[in-house]
Coordinates of C-alpha atoms and ligand atoms in Angstrom, one line a residue:
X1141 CA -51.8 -46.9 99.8
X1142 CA -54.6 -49.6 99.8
X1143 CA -53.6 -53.3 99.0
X1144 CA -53.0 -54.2 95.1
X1145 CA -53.4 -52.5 92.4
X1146 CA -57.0 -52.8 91.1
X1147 CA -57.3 -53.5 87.2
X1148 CA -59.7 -51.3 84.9
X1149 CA -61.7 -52.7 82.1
X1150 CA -62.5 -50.1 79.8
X1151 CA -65.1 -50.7 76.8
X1152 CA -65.6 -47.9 74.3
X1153 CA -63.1 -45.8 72.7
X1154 CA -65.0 -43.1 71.4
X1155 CA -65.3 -39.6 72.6
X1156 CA -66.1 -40.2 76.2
X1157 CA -63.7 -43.5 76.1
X1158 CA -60.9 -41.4 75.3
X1159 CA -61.4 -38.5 77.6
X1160 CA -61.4 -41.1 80.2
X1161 CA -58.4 -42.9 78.9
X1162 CA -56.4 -39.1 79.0
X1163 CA -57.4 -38.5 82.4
X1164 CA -56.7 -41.6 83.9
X1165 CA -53.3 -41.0 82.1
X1166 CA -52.2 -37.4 82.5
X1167 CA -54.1 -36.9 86.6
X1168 CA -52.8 -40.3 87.4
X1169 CA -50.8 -39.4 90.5
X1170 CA -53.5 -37.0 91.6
X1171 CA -56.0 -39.6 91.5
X1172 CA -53.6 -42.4 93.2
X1173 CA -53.1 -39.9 95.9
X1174 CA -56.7 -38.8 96.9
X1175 CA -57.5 -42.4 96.5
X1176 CA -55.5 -44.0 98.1
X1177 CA -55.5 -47.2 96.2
X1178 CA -52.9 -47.8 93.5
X1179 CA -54.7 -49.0 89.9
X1180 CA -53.9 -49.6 85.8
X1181 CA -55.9 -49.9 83.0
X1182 CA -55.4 -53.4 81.8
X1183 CA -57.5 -53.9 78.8
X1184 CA -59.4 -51.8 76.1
X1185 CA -61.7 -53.1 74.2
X1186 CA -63.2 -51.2 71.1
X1187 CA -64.5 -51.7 68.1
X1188 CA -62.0 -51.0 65.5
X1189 CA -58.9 -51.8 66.0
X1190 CA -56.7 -50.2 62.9
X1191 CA -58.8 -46.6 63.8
X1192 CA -56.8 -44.0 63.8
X1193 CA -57.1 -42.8 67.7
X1194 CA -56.8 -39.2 69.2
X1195 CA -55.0 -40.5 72.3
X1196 CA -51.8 -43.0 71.8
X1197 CA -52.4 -46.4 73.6
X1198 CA -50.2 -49.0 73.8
X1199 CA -51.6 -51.8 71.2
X1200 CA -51.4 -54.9 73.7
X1201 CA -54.1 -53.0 76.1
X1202 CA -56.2 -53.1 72.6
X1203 CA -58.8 -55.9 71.9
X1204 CA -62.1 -55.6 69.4
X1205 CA -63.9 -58.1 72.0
X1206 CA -65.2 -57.2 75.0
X1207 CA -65.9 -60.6 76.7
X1208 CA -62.4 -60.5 77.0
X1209 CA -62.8 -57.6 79.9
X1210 CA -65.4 -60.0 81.2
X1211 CA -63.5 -63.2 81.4
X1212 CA -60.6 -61.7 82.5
X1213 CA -60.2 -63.2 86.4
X1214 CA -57.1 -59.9 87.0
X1215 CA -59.9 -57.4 86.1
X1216 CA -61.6 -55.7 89.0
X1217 CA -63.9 -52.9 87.6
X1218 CA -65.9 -52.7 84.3
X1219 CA -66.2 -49.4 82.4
X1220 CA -68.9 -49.6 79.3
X1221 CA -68.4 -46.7 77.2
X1222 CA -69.4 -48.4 74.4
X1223 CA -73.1 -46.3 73.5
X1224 CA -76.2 -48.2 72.4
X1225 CA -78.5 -50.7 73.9
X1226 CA -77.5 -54.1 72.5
X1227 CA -73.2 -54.8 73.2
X1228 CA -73.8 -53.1 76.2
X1229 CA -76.5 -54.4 77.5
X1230 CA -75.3 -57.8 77.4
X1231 CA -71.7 -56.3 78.3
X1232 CA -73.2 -54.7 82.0
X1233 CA -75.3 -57.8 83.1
X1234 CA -72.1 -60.1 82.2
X1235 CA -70.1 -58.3 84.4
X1236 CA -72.3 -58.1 87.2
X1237 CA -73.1 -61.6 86.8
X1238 CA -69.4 -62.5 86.9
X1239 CA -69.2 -60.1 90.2
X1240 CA -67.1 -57.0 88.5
X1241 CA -69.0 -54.0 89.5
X1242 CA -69.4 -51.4 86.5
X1243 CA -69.6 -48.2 85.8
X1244 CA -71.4 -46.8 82.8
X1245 CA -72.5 -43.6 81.0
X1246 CA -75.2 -45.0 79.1
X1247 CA -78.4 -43.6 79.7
X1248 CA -80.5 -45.4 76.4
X1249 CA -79.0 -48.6 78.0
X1250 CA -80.5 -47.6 81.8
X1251 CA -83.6 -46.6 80.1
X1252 CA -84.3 -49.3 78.9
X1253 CA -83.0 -52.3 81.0
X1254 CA -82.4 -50.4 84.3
X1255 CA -85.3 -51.8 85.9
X1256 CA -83.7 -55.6 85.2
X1257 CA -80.3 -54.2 85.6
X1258 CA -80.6 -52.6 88.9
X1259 CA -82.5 -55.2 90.3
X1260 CA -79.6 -58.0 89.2
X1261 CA -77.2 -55.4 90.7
X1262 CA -78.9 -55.4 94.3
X1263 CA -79.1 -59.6 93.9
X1264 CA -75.8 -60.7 93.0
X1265 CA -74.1 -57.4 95.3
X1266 CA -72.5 -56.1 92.6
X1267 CA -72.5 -52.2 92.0
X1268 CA -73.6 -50.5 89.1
X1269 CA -72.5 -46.6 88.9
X1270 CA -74.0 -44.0 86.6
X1271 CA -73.1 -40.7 87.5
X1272 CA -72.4 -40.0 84.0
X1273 CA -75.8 -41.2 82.5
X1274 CA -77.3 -37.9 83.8
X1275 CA -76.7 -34.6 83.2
X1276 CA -72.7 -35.1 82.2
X1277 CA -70.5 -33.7 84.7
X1278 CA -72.8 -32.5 87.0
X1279 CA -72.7 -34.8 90.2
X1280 CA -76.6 -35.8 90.6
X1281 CA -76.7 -39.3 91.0
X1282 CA -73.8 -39.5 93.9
X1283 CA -75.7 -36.2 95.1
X1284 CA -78.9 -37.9 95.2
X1285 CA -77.5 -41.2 96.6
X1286 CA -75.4 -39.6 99.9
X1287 CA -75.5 -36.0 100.3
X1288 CA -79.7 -35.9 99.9
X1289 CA -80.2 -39.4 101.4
X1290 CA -82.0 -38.1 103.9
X1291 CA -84.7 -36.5 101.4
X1292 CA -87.6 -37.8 100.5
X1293 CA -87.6 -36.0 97.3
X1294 CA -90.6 -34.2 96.2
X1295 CA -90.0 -33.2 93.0
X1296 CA -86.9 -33.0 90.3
X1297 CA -87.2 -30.4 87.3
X1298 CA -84.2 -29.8 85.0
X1299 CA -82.9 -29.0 81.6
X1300 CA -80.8 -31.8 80.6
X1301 CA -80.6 -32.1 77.0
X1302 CA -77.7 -29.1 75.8
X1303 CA -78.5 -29.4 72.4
X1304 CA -82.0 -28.3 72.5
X1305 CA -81.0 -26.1 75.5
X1306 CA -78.4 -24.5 73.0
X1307 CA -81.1 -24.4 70.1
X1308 CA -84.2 -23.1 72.1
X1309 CA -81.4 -20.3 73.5
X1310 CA -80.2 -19.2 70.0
X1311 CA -84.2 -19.2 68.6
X1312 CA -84.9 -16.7 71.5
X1313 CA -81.7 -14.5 71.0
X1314 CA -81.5 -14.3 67.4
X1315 CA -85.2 -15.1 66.4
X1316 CA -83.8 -18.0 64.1
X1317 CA -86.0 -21.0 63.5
X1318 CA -85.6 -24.2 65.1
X1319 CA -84.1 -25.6 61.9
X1320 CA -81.5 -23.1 61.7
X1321 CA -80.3 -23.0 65.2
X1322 CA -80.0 -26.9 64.9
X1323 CA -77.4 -26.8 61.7
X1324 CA -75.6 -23.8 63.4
X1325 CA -75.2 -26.4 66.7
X1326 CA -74.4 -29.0 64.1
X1327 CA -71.6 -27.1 62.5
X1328 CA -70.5 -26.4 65.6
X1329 CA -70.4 -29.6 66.6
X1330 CA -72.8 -29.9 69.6
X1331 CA -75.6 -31.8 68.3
X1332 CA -75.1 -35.7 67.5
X1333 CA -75.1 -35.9 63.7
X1334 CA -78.7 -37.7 64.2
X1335 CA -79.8 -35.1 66.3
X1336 CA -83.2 -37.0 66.3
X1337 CA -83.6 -37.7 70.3
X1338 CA -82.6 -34.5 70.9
X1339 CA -85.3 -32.8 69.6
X1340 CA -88.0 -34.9 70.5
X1341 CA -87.6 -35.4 73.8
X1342 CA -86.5 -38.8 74.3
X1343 CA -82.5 -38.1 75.7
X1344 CA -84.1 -36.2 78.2
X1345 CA -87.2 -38.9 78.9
X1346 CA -83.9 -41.8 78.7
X1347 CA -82.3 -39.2 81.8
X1348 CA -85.3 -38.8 83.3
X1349 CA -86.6 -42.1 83.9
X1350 CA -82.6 -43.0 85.4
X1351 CA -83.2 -39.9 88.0
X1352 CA -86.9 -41.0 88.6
X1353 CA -86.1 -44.2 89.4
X1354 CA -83.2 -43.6 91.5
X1355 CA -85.1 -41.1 93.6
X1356 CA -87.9 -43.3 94.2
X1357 CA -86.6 -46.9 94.3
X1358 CA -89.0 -47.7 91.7
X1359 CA -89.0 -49.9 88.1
X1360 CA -90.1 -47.4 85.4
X1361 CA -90.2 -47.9 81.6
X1362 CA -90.4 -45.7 78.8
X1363 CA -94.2 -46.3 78.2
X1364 CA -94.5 -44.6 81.9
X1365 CA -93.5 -41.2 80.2
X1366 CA -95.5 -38.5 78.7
X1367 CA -92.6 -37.1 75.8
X1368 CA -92.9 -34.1 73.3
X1369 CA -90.0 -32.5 71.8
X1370 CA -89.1 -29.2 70.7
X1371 CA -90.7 -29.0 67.6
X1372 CA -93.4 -27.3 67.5
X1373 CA -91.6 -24.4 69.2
X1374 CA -91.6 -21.3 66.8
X1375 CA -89.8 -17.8 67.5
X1376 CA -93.4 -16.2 67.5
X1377 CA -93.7 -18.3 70.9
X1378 CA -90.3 -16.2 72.5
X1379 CA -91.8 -13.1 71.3
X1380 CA -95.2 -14.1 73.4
X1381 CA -93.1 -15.7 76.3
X1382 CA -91.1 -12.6 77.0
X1383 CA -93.8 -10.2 76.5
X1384 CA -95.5 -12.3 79.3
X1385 CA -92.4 -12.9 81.5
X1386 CA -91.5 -15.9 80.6
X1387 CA -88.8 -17.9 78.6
X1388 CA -88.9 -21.6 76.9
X1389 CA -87.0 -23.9 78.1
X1390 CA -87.3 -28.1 77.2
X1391 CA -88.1 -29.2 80.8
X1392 CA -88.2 -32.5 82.8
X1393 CA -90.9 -33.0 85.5
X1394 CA -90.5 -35.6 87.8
X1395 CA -93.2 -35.0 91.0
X1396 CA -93.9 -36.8 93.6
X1397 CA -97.6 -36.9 94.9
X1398 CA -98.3 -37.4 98.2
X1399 CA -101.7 -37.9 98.3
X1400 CA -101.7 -41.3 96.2
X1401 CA -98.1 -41.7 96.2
X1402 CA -97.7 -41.7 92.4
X1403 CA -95.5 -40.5 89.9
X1404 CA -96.1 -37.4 87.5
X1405 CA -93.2 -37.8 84.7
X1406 CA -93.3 -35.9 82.0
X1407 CA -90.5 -33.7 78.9
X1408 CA -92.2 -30.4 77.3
X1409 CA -91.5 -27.3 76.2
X1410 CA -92.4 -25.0 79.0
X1411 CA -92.7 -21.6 80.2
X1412 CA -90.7 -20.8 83.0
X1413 CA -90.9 -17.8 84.9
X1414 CA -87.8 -15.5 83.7
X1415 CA -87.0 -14.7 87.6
X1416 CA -87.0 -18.7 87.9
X1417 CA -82.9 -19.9 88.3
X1418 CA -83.6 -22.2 85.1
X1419 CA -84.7 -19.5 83.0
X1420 CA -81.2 -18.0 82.7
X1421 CA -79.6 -21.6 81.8
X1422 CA -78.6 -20.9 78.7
X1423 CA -76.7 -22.8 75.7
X1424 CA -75.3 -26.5 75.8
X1425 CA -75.6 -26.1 79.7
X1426 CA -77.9 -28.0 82.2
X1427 CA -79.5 -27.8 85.1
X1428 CA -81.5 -30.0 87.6
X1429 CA -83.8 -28.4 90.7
X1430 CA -84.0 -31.3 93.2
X1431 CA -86.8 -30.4 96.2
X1432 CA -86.2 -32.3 99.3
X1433 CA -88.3 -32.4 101.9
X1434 CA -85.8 -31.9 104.7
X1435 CA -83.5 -29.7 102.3
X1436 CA -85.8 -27.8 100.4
X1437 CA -84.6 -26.2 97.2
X1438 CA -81.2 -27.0 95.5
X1439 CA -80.0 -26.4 92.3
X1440 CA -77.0 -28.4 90.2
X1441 CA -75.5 -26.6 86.7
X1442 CA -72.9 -27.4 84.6
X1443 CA -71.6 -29.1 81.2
X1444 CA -74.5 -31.8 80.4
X1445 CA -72.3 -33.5 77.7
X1446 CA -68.7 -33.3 76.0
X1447 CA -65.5 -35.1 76.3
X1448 CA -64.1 -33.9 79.6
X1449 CA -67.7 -32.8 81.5
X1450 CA -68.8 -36.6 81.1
X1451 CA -65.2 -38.2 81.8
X1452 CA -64.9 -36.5 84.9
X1453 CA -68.5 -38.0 86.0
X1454 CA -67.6 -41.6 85.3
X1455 CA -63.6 -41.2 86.6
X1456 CA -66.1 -40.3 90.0
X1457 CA -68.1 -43.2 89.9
X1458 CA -64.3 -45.5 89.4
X1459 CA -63.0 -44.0 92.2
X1460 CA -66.0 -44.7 94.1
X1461 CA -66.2 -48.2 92.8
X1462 CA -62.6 -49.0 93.7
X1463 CA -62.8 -47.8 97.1
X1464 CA -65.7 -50.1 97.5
X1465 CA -63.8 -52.8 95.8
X1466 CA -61.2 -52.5 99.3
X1467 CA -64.2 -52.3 101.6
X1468 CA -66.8 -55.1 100.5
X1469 CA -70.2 -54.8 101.4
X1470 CA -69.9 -50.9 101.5
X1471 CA -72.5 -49.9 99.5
X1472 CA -75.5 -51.2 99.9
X1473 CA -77.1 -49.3 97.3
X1474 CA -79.4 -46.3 97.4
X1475 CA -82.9 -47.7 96.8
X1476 CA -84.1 -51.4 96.7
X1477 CA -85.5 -50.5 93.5
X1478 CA -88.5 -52.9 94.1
X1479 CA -91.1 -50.3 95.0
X1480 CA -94.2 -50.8 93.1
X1481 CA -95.4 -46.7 91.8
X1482 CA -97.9 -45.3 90.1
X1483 CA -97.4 -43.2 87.4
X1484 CA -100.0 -40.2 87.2
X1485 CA -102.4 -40.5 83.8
X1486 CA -101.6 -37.4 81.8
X1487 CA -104.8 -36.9 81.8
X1488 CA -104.8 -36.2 85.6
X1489 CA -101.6 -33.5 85.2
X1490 CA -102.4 -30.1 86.4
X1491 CA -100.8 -26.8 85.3
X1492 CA -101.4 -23.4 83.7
X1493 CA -101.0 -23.6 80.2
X1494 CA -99.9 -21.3 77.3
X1495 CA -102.0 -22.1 73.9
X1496 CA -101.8 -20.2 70.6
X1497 CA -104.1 -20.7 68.3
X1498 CA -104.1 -19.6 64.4
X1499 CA -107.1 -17.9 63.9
X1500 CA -109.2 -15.9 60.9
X1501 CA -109.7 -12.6 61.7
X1502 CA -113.2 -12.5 62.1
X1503 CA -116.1 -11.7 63.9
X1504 CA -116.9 -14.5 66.8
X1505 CA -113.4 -16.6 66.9
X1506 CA -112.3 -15.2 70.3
X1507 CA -116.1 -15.5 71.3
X1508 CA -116.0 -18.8 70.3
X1509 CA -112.9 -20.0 71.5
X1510 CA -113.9 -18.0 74.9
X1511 CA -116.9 -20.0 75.2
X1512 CA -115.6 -23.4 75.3
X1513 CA -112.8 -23.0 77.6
X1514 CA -116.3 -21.7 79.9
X1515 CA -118.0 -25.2 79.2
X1516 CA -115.3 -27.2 80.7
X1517 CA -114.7 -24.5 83.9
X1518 CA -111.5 -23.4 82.5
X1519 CA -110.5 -19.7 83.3
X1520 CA -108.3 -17.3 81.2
X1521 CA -105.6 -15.1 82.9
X1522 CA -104.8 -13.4 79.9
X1523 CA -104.5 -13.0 76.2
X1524 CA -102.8 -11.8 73.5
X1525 CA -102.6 -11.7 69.3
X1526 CA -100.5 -10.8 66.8
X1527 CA -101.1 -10.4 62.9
X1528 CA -99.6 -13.6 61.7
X1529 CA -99.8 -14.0 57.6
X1530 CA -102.6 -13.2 54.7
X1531 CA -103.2 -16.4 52.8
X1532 CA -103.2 -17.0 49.0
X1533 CA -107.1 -16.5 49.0
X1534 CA -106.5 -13.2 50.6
X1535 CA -107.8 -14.0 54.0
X1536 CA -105.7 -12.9 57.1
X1537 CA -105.0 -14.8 59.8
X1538 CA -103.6 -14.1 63.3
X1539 CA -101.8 -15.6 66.2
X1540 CA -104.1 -15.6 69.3
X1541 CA -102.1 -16.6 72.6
X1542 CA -104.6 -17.8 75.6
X1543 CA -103.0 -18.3 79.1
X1544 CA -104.7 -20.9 81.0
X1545 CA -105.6 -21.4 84.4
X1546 CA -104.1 -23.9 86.4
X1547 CA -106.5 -27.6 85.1
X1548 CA -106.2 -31.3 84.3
X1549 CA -105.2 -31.7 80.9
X1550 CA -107.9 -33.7 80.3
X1551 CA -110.6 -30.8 80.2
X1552 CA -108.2 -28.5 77.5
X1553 CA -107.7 -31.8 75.7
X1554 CA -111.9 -31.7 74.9
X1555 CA -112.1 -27.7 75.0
X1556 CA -109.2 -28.7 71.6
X1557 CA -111.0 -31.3 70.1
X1558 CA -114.1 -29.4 70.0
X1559 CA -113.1 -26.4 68.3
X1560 CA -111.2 -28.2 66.0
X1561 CA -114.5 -28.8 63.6
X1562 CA -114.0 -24.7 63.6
X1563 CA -112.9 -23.8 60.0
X1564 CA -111.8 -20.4 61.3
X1565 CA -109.3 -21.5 63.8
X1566 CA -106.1 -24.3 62.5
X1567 CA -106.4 -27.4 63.8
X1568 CA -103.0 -27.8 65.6
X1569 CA -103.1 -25.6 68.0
X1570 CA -99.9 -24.8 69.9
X1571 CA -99.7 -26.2 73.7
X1572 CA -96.9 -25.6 76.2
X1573 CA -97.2 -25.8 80.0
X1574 CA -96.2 -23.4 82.2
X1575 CA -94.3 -24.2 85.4
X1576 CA -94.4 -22.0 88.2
X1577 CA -91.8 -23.7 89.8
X1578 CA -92.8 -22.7 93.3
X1579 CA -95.1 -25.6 94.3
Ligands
HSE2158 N1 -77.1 -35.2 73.1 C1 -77.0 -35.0 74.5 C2 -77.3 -33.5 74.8 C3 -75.6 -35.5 74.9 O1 -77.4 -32.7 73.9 O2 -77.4 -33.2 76.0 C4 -75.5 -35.9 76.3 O3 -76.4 -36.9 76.7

């Protein structure tokens, strides 16, 4: 056994808080033993303290201010498990600037001051873990920062928000609308109550920009990434998809390109292939394809979120952050994170795309629509229809599915904004990529 025992700070007693305080608790001579390094948790703060808790702790670890954890001089490691940006924003950089290395699941916080936050962490030496601000339980960070450190990684594509991963799966197997698959994952208690970021795509964008950064050792903000949500996704779409071999998942795009060494970073609905591993994540799961270039192909699954997934993340990133606590200047830290990157316009992206349009069934719409996408040199691997509704004036209207060639958004972005004068065709056309996953 390693010197002292090492003292835990621990901020945040919610769900995640508490799974970590039970662990720590009930696997505590596991944990001591595969350490090697004896430690206790020596404060708590939180920010209630009369709340009626789930877990019993003794009421002298309990305190309703965290600068307490802080200023503490007997506390070693920092754990902020307290959720939004502001508290623990200024909880993280006080701890590293008072040299107590933390670890945190908070991915809105990393989001948005990761850039700073990392960059303090590399100054002052002080480590900041965040295996649990991605994905839950599934080990990507320490996955990316040792076992693939030899990888230049070319590209990183994953599911990583459960609960639209649970309601895109229940829309396709049951034929439910978006609406009602998200109350059935709210009574069921996998969505937040404000399920809002969940469905438009910015938990996944808050994720993605973590992982992006982390791979590439660059500073990224949320203005760098293109976001849409699952909202617009209707169960007419999963009758098209699987008719065409393909299933809708919300995917993150994070690719590397070469040529300019810039950034594509992008969150959409998508059409992946149903052969593709991803296709068959299903429910409150996740899933992240990272591409080396020296490794190729791997894929991490698992629980993206809950109590015990996310617990056992951070409990990894303490053990880590102990260990390094007996052997200073350890870890140096995966990336500088000073690397200057492009990010790729949108405008510049390139893939095959799905689009269904809502069309009058008359003469000429197909003609018409067939005619544009010719102007801009856009070529059509397929389509499809289906009668969609008659209107109250008695005039029908169908569902006409176009599959795309592979082009730069730009060109389908005009080939839509021209035939959107056409009264015959609805102005909102629906838009998802589609991922082949192979390149
Ligand atoms: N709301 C998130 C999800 C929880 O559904 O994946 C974990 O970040």
């Amino acid at each position: 056994m390693k010197g002292e025992t090492l003292q835990l700070g621990l901020a945040g007693m919610g769900t995640v808080g508490t799974g970590v305080y039970e662990t720590l608790c009930r696997n505590y001579s596991l944990l001591e033993a595969r350490a090697q390094i004896s430690f206790a948790v020596k404060r708590i703060a939180v920010r209630d303290l009369a709340r009626a808790r789930e877990v019993e702790v003794p009421a002298d670890l309990l305190t309703d201010d965290w600068h307490e954890l802080v200023n503490d001089p007997e506390i070693d490691i920092i754990i902020e498990l307290i959720g939004g940006t502001t508290d623990a924003y200024a909880l993280i950089k006080a701890a590293i600037l008072a040299g107590k290395p933390v670890v945190t699941g908070n991915k809105a916080v990393l989001a948005k001051y990761g850039s700073e936050l990392f960059q303090l962490s590399a100054e002052k030496g002080t480590p900041l873990y965040f295996e649990a601000s991605c994905g839950g339980g599934i080990p990507i960070v320490q996955c990316l920062q040792n076992s693939l450190i030899c990888n230049k990684v070319e590209s990183i594509v994953g599911i990583i928000n459960g609960t639209s991963n649970y309601i895109l799966s229940s829309m396709r197997e049951t034929g439910e609308t978006m609406r009602d698959a998200l109350e059935k994952a709210q009574a069921l208690g996998f969505a937040e109550a404000d399920p809002s970021f969940d469905i438009n795509g910015w938990d996944a964008a808050h994720k993605a920009l973590i992982l992006a950064m982390l791979a590439y050792g660059t500073p990224l903000s949320a203005d760098k990434i293109s976001v849409y949500g699952i909202e617009r996704v209707e169960s007419v779409d999963f009758r098209f998809a699987e008719q065409l071999g393909y299933t809708i998942k919300l995917l993150v795009v994070i690719k590397h390109h070469e040529e300019n060494d810039s950034l594509e970073l992008r969150v959409q609905p998508s059409f992946v292939p149903k052969q593709h591993l991803l296709a068959s994540v299903d429910g409150v799961f996740n899933a992240i394809a990272v591409k080396g270039d020296v490794v190729g192909e791997t894929i991490f699954y698992g629980r993206g979120a809950g109590k015990n997934p996310t617990a056992s993340a951070v409990i990894g990133d303490v053990v880590l952050a102990m260990r390094e606590c007996h052997l200073p200047g350890y870890h140096t830290g995966f990336q500088p994170y000073t690397k200057q990157m492009d990010v790729l316009p949108m405008a510049e992206t390139v893939t095959p795309y799905y689009v269904r349009f809502r069309v009058q069934d008359k003469h000429g719409v197909i003609a018409s629509i067939a005619a544009m996408l010719a102007k801009y040199d856009i070529g059509i691997s397929g389509t499809t229809s289906t009668m969609c509704e008659v209107d109250a004036n008695g005039v029908r209207w169908n569902h006409l599915v176009f599959m795309i060639h592979a082009c730069k958004w730009v060109r389908l972005k005009y080939v839509l904004r021209e035939l959107a004068t056409n009264d015959a065709i609805d102005r909102h056309p629906v838009v998802f990529r589609i991922e082949d996953l192979n390149s």
